[in-house]
PDB file of C-alpha atoms in Angstrom:
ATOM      1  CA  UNK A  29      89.590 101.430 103.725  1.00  0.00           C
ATOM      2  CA  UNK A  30      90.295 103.233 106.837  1.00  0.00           C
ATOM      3  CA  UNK A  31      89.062 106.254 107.606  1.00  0.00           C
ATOM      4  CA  UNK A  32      91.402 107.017 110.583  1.00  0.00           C
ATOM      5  CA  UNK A  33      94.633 108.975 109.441  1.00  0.00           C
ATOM      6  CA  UNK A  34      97.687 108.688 111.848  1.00  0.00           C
ATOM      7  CA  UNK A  35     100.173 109.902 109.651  1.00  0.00           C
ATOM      8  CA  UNK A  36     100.879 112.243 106.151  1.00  0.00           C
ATOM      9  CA  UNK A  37     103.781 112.846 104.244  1.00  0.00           C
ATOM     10  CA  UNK A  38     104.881 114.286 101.221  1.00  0.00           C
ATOM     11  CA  UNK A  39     107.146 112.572  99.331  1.00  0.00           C
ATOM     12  CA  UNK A  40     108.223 114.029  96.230  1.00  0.00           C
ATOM     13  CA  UNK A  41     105.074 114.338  94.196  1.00  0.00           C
ATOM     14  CA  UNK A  42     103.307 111.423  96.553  1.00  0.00           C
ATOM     15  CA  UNK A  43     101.445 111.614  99.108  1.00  0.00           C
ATOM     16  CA  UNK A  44     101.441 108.715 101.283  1.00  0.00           C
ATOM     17  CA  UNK A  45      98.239 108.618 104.138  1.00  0.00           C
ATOM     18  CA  UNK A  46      99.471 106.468 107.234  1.00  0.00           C
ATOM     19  CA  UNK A  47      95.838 104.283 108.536  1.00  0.00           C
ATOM     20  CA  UNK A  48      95.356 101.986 110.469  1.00  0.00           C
ATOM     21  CA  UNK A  49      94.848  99.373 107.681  1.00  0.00           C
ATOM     22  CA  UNK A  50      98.678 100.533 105.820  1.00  0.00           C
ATOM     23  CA  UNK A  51      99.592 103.075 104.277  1.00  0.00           C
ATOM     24  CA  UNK A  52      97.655 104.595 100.788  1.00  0.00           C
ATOM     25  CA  UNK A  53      99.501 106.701  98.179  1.00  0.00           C
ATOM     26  CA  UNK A  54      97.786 109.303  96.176  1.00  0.00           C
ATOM     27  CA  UNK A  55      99.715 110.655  92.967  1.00  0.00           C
ATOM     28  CA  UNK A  56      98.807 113.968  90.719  1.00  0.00           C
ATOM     29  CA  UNK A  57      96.761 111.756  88.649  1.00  0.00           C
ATOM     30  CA  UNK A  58      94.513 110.874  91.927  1.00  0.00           C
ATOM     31  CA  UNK A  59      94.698 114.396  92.660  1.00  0.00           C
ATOM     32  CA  UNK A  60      93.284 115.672  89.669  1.00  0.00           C
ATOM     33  CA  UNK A  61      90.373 113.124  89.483  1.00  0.00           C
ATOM     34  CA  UNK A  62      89.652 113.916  93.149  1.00  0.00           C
ATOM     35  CA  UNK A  63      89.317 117.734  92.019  1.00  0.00           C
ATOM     36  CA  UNK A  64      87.303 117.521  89.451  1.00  0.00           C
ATOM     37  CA  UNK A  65      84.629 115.386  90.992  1.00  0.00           C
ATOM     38  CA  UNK A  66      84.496 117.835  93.767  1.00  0.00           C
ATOM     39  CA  UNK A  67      83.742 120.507  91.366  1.00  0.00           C
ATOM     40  CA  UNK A  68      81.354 118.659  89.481  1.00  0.00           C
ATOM     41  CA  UNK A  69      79.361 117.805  92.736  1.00  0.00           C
ATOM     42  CA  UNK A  70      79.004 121.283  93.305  1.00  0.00           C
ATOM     43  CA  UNK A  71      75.772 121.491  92.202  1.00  0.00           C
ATOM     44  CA  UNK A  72      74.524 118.311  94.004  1.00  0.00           C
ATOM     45  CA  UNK A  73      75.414 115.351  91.167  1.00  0.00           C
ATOM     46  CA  UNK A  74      77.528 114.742  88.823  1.00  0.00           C
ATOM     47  CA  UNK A  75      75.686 114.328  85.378  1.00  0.00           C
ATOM     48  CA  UNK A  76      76.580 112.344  82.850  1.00  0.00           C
ATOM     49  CA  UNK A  77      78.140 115.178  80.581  1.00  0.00           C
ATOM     50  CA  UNK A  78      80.099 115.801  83.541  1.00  0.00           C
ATOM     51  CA  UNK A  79      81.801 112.253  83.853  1.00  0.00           C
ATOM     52  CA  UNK A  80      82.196 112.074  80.190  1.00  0.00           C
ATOM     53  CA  UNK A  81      84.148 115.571  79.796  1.00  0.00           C
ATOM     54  CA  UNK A  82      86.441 114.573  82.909  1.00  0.00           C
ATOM     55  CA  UNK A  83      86.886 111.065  81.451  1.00  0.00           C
ATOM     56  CA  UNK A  84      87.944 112.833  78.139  1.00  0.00           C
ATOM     57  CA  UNK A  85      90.155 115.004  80.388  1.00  0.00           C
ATOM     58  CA  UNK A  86      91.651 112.963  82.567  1.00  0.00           C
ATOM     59  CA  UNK A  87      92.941 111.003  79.753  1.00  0.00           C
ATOM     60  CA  UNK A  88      94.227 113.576  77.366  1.00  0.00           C
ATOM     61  CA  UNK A  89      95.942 115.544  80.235  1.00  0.00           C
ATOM     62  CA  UNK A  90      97.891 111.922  81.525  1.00  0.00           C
ATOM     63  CA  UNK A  91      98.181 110.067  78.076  1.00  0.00           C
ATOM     64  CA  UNK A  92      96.059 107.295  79.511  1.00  0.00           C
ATOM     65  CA  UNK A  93      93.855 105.118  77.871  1.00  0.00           C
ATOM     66  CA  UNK A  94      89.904 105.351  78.274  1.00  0.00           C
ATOM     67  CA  UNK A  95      90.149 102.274  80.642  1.00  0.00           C
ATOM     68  CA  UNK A  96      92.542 103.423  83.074  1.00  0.00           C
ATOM     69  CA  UNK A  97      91.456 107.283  82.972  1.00  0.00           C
ATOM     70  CA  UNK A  98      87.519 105.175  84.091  1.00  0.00           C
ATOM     71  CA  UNK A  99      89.545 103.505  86.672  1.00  0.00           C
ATOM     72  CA  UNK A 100      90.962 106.971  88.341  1.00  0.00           C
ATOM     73  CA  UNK A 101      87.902 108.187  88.264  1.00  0.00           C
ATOM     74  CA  UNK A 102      86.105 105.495  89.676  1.00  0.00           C
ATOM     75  CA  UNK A 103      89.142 104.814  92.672  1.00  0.00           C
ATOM     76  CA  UNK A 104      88.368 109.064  93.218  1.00  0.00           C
ATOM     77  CA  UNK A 105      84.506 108.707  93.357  1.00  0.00           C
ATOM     78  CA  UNK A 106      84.829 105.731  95.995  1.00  0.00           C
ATOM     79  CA  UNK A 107      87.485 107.354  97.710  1.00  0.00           C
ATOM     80  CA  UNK A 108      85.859 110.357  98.098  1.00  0.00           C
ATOM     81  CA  UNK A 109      82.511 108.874  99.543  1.00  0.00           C
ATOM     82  CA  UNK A 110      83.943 106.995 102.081  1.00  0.00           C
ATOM     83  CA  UNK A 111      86.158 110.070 103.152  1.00  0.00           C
ATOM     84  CA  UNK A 112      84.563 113.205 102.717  1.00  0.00           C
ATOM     85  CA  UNK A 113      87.586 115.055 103.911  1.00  0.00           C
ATOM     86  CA  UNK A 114      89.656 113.564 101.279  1.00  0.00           C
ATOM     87  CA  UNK A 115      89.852 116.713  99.084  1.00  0.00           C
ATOM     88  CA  UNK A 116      91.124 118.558 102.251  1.00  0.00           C
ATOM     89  CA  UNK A 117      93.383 115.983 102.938  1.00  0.00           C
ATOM     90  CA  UNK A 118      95.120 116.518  99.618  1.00  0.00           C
ATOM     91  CA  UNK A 119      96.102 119.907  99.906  1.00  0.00           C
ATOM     92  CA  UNK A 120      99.467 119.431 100.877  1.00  0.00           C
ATOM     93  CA  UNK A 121      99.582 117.497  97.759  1.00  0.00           C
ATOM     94  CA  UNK A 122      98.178 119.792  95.324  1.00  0.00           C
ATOM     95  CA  UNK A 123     100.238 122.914  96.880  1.00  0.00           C
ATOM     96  CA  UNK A 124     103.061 120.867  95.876  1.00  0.00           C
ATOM     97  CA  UNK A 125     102.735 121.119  91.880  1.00  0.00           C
ATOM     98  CA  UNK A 126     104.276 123.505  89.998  1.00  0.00           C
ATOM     99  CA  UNK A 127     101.930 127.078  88.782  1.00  0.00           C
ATOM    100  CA  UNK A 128     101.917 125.277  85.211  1.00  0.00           C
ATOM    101  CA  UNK A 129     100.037 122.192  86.793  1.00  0.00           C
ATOM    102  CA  UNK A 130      97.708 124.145  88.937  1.00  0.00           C
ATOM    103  CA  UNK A 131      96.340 126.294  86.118  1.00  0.00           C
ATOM    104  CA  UNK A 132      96.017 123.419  83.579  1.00  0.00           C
ATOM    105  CA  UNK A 133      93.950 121.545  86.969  1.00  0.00           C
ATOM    106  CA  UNK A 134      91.953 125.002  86.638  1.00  0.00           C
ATOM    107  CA  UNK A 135      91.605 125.099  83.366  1.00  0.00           C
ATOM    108  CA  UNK A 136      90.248 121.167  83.810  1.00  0.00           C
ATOM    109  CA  UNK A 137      87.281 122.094  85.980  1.00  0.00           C
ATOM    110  CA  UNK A 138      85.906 125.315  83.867  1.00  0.00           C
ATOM    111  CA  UNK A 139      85.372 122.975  81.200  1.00  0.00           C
ATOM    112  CA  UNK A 140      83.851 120.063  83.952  1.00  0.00           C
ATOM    113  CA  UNK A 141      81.823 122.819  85.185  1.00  0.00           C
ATOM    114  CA  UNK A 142      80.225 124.091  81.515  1.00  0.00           C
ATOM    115  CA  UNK A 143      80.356 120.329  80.335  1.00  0.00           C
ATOM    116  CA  UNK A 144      76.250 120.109  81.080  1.00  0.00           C
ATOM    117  CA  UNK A 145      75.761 123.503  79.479  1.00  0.00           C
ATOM    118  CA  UNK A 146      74.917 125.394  82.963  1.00  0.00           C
ATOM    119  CA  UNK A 147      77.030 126.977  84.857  1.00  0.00           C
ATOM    120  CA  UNK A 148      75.835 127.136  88.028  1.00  0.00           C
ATOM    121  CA  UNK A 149      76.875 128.900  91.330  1.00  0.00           C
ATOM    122  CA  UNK A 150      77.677 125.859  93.625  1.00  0.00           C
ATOM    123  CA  UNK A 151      80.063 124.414  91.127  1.00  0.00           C
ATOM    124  CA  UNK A 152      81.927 127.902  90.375  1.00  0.00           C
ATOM    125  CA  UNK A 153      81.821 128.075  94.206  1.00  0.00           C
ATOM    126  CA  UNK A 154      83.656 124.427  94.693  1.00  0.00           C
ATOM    127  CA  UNK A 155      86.136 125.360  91.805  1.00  0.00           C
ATOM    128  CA  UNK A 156      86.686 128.019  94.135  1.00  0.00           C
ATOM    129  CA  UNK A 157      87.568 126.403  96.871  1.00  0.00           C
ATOM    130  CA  UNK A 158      89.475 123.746  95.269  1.00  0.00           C
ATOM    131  CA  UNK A 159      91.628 125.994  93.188  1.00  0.00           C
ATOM    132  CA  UNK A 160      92.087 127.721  96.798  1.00  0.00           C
ATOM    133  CA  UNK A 161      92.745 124.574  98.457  1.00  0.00           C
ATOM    134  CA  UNK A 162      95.907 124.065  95.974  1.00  0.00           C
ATOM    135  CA  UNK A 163      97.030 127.616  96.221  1.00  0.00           C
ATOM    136  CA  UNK A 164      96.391 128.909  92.451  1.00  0.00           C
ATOM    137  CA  UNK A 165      97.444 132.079  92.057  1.00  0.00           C
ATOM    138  CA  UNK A 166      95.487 134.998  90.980  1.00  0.00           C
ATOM    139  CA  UNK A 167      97.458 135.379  88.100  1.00  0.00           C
ATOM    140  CA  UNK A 168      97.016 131.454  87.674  1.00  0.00           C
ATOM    141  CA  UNK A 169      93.739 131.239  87.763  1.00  0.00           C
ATOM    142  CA  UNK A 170      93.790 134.210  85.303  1.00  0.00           C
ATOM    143  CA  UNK A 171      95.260 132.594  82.839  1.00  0.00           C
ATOM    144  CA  UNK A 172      92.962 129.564  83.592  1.00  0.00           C
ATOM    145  CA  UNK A 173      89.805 132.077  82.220  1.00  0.00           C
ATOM    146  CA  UNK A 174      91.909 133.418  79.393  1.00  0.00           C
ATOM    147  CA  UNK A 175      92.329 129.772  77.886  1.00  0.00           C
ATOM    148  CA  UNK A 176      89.522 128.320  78.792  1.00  0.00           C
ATOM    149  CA  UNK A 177      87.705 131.677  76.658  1.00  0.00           C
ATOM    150  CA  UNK A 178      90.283 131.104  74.375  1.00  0.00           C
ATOM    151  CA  UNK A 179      89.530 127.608  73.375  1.00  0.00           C
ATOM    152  CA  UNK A 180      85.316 127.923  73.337  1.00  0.00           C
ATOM    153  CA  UNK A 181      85.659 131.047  71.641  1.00  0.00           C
ATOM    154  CA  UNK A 182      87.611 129.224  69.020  1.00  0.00           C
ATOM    155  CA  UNK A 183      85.645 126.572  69.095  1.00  0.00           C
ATOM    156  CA  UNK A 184      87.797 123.704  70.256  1.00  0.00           C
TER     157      UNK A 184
END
């Protein structure tokens, strides 16, 4: 893969990323695997709690079966370590979802973050970012808190 971007446009609910080796699309689903991992590496690695809970994720949110929802994941991890600046790169993308989409991607990475049973500063501080990178309301990411303490207090 190229790491040299010429070229990004928005179309619709795709990004495409003009290199120098062709172009390379990146949907919601992409999105939303790219976010998560950059939440869970908040704290320095991902553990394995982590990847299971956004596996889990990742499929429930996008009706996918375990297979695919392993291969997002896995496209996202590789992605991301050959471009660090991926995440930043899919701003424009993420800005373009509706408030709906951006709290459930909210609501996605509280539970990623408590998945290993610590919450811990540098991953609230990378859910920060990203839910600021994608423009989340206030409001949104309100409503992100009140489910997420919704659901655990329930005990879903």
């Amino acid at each position: 893969m190229s790491d040299t971007i010429i070229q990004q446009t928005l179309d619709g609910k795709v990004l495409v990323v003009e290199t120098r080796d062709g172009p390379i699309t990146y949907d919601s689903k992409f999105l939303v695997a790219a976010l998560l991992i950059f939440v869970a590496r908040g704290s320095g690695r991902i553990e394995p709690e982590e990847t299971a809970k956004m596996l889990e994720l990742i499929a429930d949110h996008f009706r996918l079966a375990g297979a695919e929802s392993l291969e997002l994941l896995t496209r996202a991890m590789g992605e991301e370590a050959v471009r660090p600046d991926l995440v930043e790169n899919l701003t424009e993308l993420g800005r373009a979802l509706s408030d709906a989409e951006k709290e459930d991607i909210a609501l996605m990475g509280l539970k990623v973050v408590a998945a290993d049973g610590r919450r811990e500063v540098a991953e609230m501080e990378q859910f920060k970012l990203a839910m600021n990178a994608i423009e989340l309301s206030p409001e949104g990411m309100h409503r992100a808190f009140d489910r997420y303490f919704s659901e655990t207090m329930s005990g879903e």
